mmCIF file of C-alpha atoms and ligand atoms in Angstrom:
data_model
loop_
_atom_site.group_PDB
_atom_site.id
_atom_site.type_symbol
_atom_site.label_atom_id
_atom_site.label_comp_id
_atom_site.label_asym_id
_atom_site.label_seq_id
_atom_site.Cartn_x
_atom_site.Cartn_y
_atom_site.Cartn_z
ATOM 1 C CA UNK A 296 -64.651 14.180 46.228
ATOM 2 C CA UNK A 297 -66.111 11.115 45.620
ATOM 3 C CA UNK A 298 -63.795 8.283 43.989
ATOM 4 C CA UNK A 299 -64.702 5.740 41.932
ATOM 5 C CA UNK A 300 -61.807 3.825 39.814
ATOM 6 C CA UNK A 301 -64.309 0.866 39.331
ATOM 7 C CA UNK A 302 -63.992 1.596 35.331
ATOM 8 C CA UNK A 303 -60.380 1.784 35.401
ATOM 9 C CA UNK A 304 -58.866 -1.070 33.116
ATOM 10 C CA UNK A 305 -55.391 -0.196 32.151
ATOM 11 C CA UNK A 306 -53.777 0.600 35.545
ATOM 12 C CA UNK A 307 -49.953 1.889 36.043
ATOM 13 C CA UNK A 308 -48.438 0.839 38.981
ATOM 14 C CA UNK A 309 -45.324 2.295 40.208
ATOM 15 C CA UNK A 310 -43.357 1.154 43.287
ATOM 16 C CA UNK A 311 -40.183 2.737 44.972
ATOM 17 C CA UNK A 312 -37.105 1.652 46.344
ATOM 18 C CA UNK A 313 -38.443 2.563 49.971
ATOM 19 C CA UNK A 314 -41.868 0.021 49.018
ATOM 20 C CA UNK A 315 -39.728 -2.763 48.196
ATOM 21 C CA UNK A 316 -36.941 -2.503 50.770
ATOM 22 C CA UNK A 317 -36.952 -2.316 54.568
ATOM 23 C CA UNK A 318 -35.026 0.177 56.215
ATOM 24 C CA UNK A 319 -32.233 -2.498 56.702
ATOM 25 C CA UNK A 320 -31.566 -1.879 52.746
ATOM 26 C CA UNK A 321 -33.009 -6.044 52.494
ATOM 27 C CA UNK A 322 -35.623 -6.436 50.124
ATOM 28 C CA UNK A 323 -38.985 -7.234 51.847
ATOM 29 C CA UNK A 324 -39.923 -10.403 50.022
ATOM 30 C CA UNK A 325 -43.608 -10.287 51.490
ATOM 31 C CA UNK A 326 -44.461 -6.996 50.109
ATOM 32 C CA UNK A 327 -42.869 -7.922 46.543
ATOM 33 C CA UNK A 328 -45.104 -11.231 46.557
ATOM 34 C CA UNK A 329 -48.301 -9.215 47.620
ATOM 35 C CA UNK A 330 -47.634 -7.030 45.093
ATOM 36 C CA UNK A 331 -47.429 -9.541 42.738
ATOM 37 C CA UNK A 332 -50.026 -11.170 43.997
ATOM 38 C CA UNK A 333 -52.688 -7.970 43.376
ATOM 39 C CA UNK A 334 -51.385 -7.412 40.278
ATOM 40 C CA UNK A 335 -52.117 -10.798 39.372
ATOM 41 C CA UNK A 336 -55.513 -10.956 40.677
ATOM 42 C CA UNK A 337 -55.972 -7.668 39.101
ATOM 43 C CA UNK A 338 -55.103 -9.466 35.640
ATOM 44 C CA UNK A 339 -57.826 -12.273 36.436
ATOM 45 C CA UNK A 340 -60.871 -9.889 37.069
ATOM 46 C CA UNK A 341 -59.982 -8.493 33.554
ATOM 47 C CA UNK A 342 -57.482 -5.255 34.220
ATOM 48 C CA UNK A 343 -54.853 -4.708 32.078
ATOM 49 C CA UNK A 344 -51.547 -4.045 34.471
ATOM 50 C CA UNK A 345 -48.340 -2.760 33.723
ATOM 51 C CA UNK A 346 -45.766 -2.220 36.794
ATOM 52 C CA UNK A 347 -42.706 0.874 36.791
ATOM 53 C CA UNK A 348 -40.638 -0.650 39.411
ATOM 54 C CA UNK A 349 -37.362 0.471 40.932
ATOM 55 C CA UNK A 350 -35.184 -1.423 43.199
ATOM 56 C CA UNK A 351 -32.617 -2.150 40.773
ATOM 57 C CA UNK A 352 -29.474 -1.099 42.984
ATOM 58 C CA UNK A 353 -31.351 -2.460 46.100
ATOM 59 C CA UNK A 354 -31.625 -5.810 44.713
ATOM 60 C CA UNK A 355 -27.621 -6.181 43.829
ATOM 61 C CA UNK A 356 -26.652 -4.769 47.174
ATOM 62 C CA UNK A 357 -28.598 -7.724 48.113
ATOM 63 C CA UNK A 358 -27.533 -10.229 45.168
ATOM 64 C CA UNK A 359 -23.804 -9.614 46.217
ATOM 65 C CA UNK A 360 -24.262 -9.062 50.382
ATOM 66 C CA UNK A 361 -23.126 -5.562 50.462
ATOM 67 C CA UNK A 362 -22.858 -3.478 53.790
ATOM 68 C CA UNK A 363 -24.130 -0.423 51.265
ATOM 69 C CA UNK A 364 -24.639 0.628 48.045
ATOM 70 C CA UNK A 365 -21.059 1.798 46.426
ATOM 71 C CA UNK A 366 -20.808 5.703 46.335
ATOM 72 C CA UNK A 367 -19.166 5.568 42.885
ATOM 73 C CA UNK A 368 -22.088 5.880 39.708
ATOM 74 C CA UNK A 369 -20.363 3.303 38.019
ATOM 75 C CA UNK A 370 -20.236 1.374 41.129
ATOM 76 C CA UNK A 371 -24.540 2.043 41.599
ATOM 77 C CA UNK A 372 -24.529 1.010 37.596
ATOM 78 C CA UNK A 373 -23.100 -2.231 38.061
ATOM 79 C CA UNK A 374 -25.468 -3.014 40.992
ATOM 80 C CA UNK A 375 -28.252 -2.073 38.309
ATOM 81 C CA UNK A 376 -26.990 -4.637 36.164
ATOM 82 C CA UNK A 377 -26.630 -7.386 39.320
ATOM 83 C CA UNK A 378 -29.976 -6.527 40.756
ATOM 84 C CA UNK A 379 -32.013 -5.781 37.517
ATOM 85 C CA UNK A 380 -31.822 -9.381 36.790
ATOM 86 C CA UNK A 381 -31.979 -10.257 40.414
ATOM 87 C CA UNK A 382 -35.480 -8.507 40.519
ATOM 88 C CA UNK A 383 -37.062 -9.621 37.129
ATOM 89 C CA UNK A 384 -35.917 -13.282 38.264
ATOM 90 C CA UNK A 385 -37.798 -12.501 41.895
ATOM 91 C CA UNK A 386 -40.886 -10.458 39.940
ATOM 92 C CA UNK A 387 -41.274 -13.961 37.714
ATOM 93 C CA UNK A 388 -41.138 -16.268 40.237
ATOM 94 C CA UNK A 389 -43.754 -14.456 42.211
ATOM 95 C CA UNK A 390 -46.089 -14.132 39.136
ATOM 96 C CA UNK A 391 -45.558 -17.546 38.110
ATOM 97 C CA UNK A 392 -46.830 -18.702 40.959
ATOM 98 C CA UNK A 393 -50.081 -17.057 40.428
ATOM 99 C CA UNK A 394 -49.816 -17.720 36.532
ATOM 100 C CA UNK A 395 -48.380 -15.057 35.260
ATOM 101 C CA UNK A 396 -45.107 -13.985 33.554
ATOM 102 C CA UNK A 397 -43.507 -10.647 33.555
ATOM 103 C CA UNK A 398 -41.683 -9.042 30.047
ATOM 104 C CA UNK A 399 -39.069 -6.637 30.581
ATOM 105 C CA UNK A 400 -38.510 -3.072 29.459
ATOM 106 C CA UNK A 401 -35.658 -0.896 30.359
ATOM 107 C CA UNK A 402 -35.766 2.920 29.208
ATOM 108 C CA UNK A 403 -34.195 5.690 28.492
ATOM 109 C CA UNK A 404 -35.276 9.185 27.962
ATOM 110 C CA UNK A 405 -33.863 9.300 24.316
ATOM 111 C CA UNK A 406 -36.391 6.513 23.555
ATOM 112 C CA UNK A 407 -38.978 9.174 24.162
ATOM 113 C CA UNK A 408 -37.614 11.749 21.804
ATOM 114 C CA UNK A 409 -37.427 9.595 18.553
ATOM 115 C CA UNK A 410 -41.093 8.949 17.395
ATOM 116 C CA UNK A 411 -40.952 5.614 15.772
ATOM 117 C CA UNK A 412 -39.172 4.300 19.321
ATOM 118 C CA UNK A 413 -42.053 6.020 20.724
ATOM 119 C CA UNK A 414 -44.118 3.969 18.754
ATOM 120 C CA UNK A 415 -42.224 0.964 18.979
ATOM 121 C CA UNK A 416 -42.883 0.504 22.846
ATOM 122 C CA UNK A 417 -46.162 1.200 22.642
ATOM 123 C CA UNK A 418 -46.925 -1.319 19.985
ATOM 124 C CA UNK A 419 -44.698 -3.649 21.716
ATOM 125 C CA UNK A 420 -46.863 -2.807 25.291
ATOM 126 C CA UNK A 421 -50.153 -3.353 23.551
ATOM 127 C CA UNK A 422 -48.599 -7.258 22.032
ATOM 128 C CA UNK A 423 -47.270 -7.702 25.585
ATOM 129 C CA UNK A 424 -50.996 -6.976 26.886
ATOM 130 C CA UNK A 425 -52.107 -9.646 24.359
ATOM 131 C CA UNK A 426 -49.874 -12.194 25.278
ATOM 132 C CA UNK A 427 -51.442 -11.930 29.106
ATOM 133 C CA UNK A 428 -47.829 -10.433 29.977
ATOM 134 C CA UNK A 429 -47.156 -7.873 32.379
ATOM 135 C CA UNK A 430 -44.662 -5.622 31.211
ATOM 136 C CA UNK A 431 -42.102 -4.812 33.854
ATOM 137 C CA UNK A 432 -40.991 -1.112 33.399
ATOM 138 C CA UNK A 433 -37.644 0.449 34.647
ATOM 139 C CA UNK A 434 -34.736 3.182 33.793
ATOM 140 C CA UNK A 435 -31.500 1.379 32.234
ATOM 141 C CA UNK A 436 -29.743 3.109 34.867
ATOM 142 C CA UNK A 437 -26.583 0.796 33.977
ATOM 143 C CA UNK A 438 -26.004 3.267 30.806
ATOM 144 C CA UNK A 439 -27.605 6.318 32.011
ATOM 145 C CA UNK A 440 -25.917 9.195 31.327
ATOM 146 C CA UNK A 441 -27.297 12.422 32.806
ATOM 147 C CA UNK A 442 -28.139 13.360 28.931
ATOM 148 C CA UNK A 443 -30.777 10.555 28.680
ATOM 149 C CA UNK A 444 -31.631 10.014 32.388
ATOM 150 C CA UNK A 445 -35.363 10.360 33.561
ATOM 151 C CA UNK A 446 -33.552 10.780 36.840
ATOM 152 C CA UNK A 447 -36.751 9.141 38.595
ATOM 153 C CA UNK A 448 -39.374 6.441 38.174
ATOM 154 C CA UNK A 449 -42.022 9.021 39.338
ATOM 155 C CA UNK A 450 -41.622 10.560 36.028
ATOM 156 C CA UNK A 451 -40.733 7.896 34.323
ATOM 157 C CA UNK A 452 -44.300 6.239 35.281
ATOM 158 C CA UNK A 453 -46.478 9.008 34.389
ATOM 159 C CA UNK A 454 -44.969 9.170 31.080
ATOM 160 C CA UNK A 455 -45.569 5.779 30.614
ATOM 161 C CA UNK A 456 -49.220 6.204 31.612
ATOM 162 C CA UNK A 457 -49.610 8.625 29.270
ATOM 163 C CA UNK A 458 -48.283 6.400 26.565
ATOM 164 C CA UNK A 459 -50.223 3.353 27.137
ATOM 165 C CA UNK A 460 -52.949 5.354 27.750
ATOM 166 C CA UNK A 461 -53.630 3.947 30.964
ATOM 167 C CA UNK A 462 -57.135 5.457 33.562
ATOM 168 C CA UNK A 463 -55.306 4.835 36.821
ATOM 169 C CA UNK A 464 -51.935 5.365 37.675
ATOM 170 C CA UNK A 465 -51.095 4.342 41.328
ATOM 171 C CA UNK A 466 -47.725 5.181 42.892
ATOM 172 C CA UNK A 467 -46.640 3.357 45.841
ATOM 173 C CA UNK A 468 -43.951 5.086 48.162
ATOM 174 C CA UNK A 469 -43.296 4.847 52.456
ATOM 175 C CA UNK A 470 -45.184 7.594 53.166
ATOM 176 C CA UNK A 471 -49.074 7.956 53.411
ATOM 177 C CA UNK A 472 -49.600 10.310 50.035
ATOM 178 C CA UNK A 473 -48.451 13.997 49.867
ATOM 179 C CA UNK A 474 -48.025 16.115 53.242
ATOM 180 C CA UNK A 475 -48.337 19.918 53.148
ATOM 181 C CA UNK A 476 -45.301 19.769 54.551
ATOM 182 C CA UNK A 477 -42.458 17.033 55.272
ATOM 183 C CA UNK A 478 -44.020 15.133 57.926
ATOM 184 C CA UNK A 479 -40.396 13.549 58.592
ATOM 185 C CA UNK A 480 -39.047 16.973 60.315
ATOM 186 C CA UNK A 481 -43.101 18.539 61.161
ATOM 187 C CA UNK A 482 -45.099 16.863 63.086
ATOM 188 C CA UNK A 483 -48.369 19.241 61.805
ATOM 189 C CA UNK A 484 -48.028 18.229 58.626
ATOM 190 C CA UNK A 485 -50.766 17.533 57.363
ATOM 191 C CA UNK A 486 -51.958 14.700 54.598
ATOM 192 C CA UNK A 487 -53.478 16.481 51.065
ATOM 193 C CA UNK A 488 -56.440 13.958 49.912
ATOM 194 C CA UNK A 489 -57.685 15.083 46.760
ATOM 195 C CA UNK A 490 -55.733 17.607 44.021
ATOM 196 C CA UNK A 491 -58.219 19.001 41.950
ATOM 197 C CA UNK A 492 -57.056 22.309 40.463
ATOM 198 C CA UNK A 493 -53.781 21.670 38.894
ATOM 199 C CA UNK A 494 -53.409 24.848 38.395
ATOM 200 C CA UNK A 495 -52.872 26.110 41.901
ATOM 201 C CA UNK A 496 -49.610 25.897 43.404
ATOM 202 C CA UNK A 497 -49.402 22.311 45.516
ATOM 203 C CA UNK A 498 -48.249 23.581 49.022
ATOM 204 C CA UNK A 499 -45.180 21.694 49.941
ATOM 205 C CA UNK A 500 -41.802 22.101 49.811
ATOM 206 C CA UNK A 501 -40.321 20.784 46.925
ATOM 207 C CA UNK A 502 -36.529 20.871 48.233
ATOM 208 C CA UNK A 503 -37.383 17.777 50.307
ATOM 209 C CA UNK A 504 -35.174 15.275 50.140
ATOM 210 C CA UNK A 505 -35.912 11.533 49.187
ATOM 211 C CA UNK A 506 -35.716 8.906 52.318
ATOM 212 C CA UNK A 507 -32.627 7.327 53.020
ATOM 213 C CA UNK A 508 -33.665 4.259 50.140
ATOM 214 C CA UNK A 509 -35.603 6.479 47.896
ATOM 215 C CA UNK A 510 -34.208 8.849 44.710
ATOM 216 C CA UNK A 511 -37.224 10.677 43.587
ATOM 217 C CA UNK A 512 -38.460 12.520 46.407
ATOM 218 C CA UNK A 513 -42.239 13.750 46.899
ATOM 219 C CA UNK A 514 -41.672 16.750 44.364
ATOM 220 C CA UNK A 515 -41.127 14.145 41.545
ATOM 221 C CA UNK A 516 -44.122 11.778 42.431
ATOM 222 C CA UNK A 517 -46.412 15.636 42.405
ATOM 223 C CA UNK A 518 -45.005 16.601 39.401
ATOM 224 C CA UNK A 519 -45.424 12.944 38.235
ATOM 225 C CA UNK A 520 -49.067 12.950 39.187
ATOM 226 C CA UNK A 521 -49.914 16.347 38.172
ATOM 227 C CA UNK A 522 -48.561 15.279 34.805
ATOM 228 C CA UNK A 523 -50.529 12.542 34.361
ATOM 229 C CA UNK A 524 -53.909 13.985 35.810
ATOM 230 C CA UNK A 525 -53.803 16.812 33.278
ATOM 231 C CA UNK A 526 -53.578 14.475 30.571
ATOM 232 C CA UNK A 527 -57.062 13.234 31.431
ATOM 233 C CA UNK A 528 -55.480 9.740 33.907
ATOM 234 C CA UNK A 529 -56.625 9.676 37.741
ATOM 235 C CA UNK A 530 -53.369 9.156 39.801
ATOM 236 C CA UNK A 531 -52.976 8.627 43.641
ATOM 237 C CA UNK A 532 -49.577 8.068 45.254
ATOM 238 C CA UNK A 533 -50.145 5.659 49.010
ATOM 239 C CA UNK A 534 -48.041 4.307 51.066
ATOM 240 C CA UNK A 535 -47.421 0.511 50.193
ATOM 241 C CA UNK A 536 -47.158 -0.275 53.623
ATOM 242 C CA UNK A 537 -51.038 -1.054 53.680
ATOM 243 C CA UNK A 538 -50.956 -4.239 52.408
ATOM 244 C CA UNK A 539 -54.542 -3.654 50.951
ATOM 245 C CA UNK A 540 -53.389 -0.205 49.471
ATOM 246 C CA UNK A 541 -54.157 -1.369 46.186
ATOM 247 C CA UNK A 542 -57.949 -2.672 46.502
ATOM 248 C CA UNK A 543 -58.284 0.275 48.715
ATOM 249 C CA UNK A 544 -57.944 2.385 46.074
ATOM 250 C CA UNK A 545 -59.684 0.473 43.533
ATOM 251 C CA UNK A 546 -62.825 0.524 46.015
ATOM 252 C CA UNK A 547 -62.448 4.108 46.161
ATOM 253 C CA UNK A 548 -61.504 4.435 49.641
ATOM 254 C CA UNK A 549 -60.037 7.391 50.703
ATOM 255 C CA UNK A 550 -56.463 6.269 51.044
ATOM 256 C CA UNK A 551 -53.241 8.127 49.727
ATOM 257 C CA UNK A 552 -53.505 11.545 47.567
ATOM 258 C CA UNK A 553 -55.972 11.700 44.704
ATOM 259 C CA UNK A 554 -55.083 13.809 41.542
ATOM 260 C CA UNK A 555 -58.349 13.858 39.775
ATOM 261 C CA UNK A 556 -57.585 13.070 36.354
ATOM 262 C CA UNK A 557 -59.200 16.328 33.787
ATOM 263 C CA UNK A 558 -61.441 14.254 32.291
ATOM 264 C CA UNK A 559 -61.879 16.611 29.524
ATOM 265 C CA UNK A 560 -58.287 15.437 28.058
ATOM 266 C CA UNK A 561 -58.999 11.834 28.902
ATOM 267 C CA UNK A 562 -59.572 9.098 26.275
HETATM 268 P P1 ADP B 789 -39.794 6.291 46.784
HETATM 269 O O1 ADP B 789 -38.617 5.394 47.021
HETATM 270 O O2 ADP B 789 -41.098 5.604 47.036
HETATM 271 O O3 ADP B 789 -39.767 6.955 45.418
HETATM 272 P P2 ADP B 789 -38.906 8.710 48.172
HETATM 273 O O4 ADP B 789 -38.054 8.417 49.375
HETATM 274 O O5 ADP B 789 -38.235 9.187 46.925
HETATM 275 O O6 ADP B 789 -39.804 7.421 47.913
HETATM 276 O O7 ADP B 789 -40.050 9.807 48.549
HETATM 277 C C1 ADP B 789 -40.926 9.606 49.622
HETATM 278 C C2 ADP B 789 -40.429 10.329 50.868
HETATM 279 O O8 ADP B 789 -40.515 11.744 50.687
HETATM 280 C C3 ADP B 789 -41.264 10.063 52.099
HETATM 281 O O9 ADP B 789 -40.819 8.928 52.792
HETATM 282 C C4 ADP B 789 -41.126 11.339 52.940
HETATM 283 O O10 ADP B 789 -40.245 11.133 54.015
HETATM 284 C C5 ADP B 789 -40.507 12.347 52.001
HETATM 285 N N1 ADP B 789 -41.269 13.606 51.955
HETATM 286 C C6 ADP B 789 -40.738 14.851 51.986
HETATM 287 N N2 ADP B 789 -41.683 15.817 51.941
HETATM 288 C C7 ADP B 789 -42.879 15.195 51.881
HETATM 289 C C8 ADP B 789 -44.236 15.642 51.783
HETATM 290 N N3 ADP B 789 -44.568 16.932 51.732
HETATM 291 N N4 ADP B 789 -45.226 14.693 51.732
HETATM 292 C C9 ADP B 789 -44.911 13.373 51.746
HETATM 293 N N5 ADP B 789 -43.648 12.889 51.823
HETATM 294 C C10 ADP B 789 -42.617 13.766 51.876
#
C-alpha cells in the first residue's frame, strides 16, 4: 500500500513516556529538542501541528532528583503537577528557539461528555492555530480520578484527532510500530506495516504490558489508531528512536504501522 501523507495539513502528534525518557528514567533532552525542532519546521512549510505529550511524572522525578517515581497515586499526582510545568517550561524553550511558542491544555474525560466543553476546546484549538501556537495536549493526571481518567494518551490523542479534525495522526512510542506478537519476550515477532480492514481482528496480544516507562501499552495505541482510521484520519504509530521518524513518514516511507484512514468518513 502505497503512502502518501504529502496532503496532510493538520497533523497529531503523540509521544510517550518511553520517547521522551531513556531507560535511566532521565529525560533525553536531544530527542525532546528534535521533536521540537520537526514540529517547528513542520509549522514553517505550512502544517498545522498539535502535540499529545506525556512525560508528566517523568519530568518531576527529574525536577526533584528522585531514585523512582513514588508508588502512591497521590504521590505520581504530585509529580504531574512538578513535571507538567517542568515539561511545558522545557517544550517552550525548545520552540522558542525555533520561533515558536507552545499553549497548554490539560484534559479530562468529563470535558468530552459535556458538548459546549466539547466545543469550547475545539474553538479554543482552532484560535490557538491562528495565533501560530502549538497547542500542547495532556491528561490532568494531578486530579484524575478513575471516573474521568482517559487512562492513556493513546486514546486520549486519537480523540483529539478526531476533534480537530486532523489527516495524520502519528504516535511515537520505543518500539518499531505494532508486532504480531510482543517482540520483547518473541523473537519471531513479526512487524504489521499497513492495517487496512479494521474490521478484522489485529493479531496481537492485547494483555501486553506497557515497558517499564510507558502506561498505555500497544493495545491502547491499536485501539487508538483503529479509532482514528475509521473516522476517515491516516494514523501510524513508529518508534521515535529514528530521529527522522517524522519526515519519514511524511515522505511516505514505509516506517512504523500504517492504519489507512477510511477515507469514506474523512473530511
Ligand atoms: P509509550 O510510552 O510510548 O506509550 P508503551 O510502553 O506504553 O509505550 O508501549 C510500547 C511497548 O509495548 C513497546 O516498547 C513493546 O515492548 C510493548 N509491546 C507489547 N506487545 C507489543 C506488540 N505486539 N507490538 C509492539 N509493541 C509491543
Amino acid at each position: 500500500m502505497n503512502r502518501d501523507f504529502s496532503a496532510a495539513n493538520r497533523i497529531v502528534v503523540k509521544v510517550g513516556t518511553s520517547a521522551l525518557t531513556y531507560e535511566t528514567g532521565k529525560l533525553n533532552f536531544y530527542r525532546i529538542d528534535r521533536l521540537a525542532r520537526d514540529l517547528c519546521d513542520l509549522k514553517n512549510r505550512g502544517k498545522e501541528v498539535l502535540l499529545v505529550s506525556s512525560g508528566a511524572i517523568a519530568a518531576g522525578v527529574n525536577r526533584l532528583h528522585l531514585p523512582q517515581k513514588p508508588d502512591t497515586v497521590s504521590g505520581r499526582q504530585a509529580m504531574a503537577c512538578v513535571g507538567q510545568s517542568a515539561l511545558m517550561e522545557l517544550y517552550n524553550k525548545c520552540f522558542a528557539d525555533y520561533g515558536y511558542n507552545a499553549g497548554q491544555f490539560l484534559l479530562t474525560k468529563d470535558v468530552f461528555d459535556n458538548a459546549e466543553r466539547k466545543k469550547n476546546f475545539q474553538n479554543t484549538v482552532e484560535e490557538m492555530l491562528k495565533y501560530n501556537v502549538i497547542p500542547v495536549i495532556n491528561e490532568n493526571d494531578s486530579i484524575s480520578i478513575e471516573e474521568i481518567k482517559f487512562g492513556d494518551n493513546d486514546n486520549l490523542s486519537s480523540l483529539v484527532a478526531r476533534l480537530v479534525h486532523a489527516d495524520l495522526l502519528i504516535l511515537l512510542s520505543d518500539i518499531d510500530g505494532v508486532y504480531d506478537k510482543d517482540p520483547r519476550s518473541n523473537a519471531d515477532a513479526r512487524l504489521i506495516h499497513t492495517v487496512e480492514d479494521l474490521s478484522a481482528e489485529i493479531k496481537c496480544d492485547k494483555s501486553a504490558k506497557p515497558g517499564a516507562l510507558g502506561t498505555g501499552g500497544i493495545y491502547t495505541k491499536i485501539t487508538a489508531c483503529a479509532d482514528a482510521a475509521r473516522n476517515g484520519i491516516d494514523a501510524v504509530v513508529a518508534n521515535s528512536k529514528n530521529m527522522n521518524v517524522i519526515y519519514d513518514i511524511l515522505e511516505g516511507k514505509d516506517v512504523g504501522t500504517y492504519f489507512v484512514g477510511d477515507k469514506k468518513n474523512g473530511r
